[in-house]
Amino acid sequence: WTAALYLDFEHPAGQSLKQVATKAVMFHGRFWEKGERPIDMGLYVEYILPRKSHKAGEELEIKWILEKDFGFNSFVLNPTFEKITSGPGVGKGIELALNGGWYFRKSMKYQPGIELYSKWGELRDLSPLKESKTYIFPAIDIIFGTQGNITWHTGAGFGLTNPADNFVFKSILSIGFF
């Protein structure tokens, strides 16, 4: 299991940079050991409890983790399903997001990558690409400690489509316990 502190910052068009505080309960696991199958698969489930001043409803997020390594290069694809479980948007259907990334893992201390996040809307009425919220993130994992169990993942996101915010900064500190 993993404990993580989320510090999300966003810069919506026409507004100043602001922190968005979120609490979450999460589970992250894999179906088999890394490298045993042609594609490594896992599941990430998160229940999001946002600050009421930011977002009124709670949300369930289920993310498939599909990963393949080629030498020091890792490719990840995360089809993600989100459902609002309380608040004003509870009547909305399940939403689809398609996220992915490439990571260069040669160093045990610094691992750069490029991530793509794209939110397509409800499954029953998916948005065309130009209406989706799509971002590209140059990112890096900075790994601390002799066991490598503390990771700081940070990146700068740039909106590629009109509905997306111009800029998003993310910073996630993770502590692995086993």
Short mmCIF file of C-alpha atoms in Angstrom, two decimals, residues 78-162:
data_model
loop_
_atom_site.label_atom_id
_atom_site.label_comp_id
_atom_site.label_asym_id
_atom_site.label_seq_id
_atom_site.Cartn_x
_atom_site.Cartn_y
_atom_site.Cartn_z
CA ASN A 78 -4.25 4.20 -18.00
CA PRO A 79 -7.87 4.00 -19.16
CA THR A 80 -9.69 5.69 -16.27
CA PHE A 81 -13.34 5.65 -15.25
CA GLU A 82 -14.74 8.32 -12.91
CA LYS A 83 -18.12 8.52 -11.21
CA ILE A 84 -19.43 11.34 -8.99
CA THR A 85 -20.94 9.64 -5.92
CA SER A 86 -22.38 12.62 -4.01
CA GLY A 87 -23.32 16.24 -4.53
CA PRO A 88 -24.85 18.10 -7.47
CA GLY A 89 -23.33 15.94 -10.25
CA VAL A 90 -24.37 12.56 -8.84
CA GLY A 91 -26.82 12.03 -11.72
CA LYS A 92 -24.06 12.21 -14.32
CA GLY A 93 -22.87 8.97 -15.88
CA ILE A 94 -19.45 7.36 -15.82
CA GLU A 95 -16.75 9.53 -17.39
CA LEU A 96 -13.75 8.31 -19.40
CA ALA A 97 -10.23 9.67 -19.23
CA LEU A 98 -7.34 8.24 -21.21
CA ASN A 99 -3.93 8.89 -19.70
CA GLY A 100 -0.51 7.65 -20.67
CA GLY A 101 3.17 8.29 -20.42
CA TRP A 102 6.72 7.46 -21.36
CA TYR A 103 9.40 7.30 -18.65
CA PHE A 104 13.17 6.87 -18.86
CA ARG A 105 14.28 4.78 -15.88
CA LYS A 106 18.05 4.47 -16.32
CA SER A 107 18.85 6.35 -13.11
CA MET A 108 17.75 5.11 -9.69
CA LYS A 109 17.50 8.74 -8.50
CA TYR A 110 16.01 10.78 -11.39
CA GLN A 111 13.48 9.44 -13.89
CA PRO A 112 12.14 11.92 -16.47
CA GLY A 113 9.01 11.37 -18.50
CA ILE A 114 6.33 12.82 -20.74
CA GLU A 115 2.69 12.33 -19.71
CA LEU A 116 -0.54 12.90 -21.61
CA TYR A 117 -3.89 13.35 -19.86
CA SER A 118 -7.15 13.53 -21.78
CA LYS A 119 -10.66 13.67 -20.28
CA TRP A 120 -13.38 12.72 -22.79
CA GLY A 121 -16.62 13.13 -20.81
CA GLU A 122 -19.41 10.62 -20.21
CA LEU A 123 -19.16 7.19 -21.83
CA ARG A 124 -22.61 7.54 -23.37
CA ASP A 125 -21.67 10.87 -25.03
CA LEU A 126 -17.89 11.12 -25.57
CA SER A 127 -16.47 14.50 -26.58
CA PRO A 128 -14.48 14.97 -29.80
CA LEU A 129 -10.74 15.57 -29.25
CA LYS A 130 -10.97 19.37 -29.63
CA GLU A 131 -13.63 19.49 -26.87
CA SER A 132 -11.75 17.19 -24.47
CA LYS A 133 -9.54 18.48 -21.65
CA THR A 134 -6.10 17.41 -22.88
CA TYR A 135 -2.73 18.19 -21.30
CA ILE A 136 0.90 17.30 -21.90
CA PHE A 137 3.21 17.13 -18.85
CA PRO A 138 6.99 17.04 -18.85
CA ALA A 139 7.50 15.27 -15.51
CA ILE A 140 10.18 13.79 -13.30
CA ASP A 141 10.38 11.30 -10.45
CA ILE A 142 13.03 12.16 -7.86
CA ILE A 143 13.74 9.15 -5.66
CA PHE A 144 15.08 9.57 -2.11
CA GLY A 145 16.52 7.24 0.51
CA THR A 146 18.68 4.16 0.33
CA GLN A 147 15.64 1.91 -0.17
CA GLY A 148 14.07 4.17 -2.82
CA ASN A 149 10.76 4.17 -0.96
CA ILE A 150 10.23 7.95 -1.05
CA THR A 151 9.38 9.46 -4.43
CA TRP A 152 8.61 13.02 -5.39
CA HIS A 153 6.73 13.12 -8.69
CA THR A 154 6.40 16.58 -10.16
CA GLY A 155 5.50 18.08 -13.49
CA ALA A 156 4.24 21.07 -15.41
CA GLY A 157 1.13 20.54 -17.51
CA PHE A 158 0.20 22.56 -20.56
CA GLY A 159 -3.32 22.57 -21.97
CA LEU A 160 -3.50 21.36 -25.58
CA THR A 161 -7.21 21.96 -26.15
CA ASN A 162 -9.44 24.97 -25.50
#
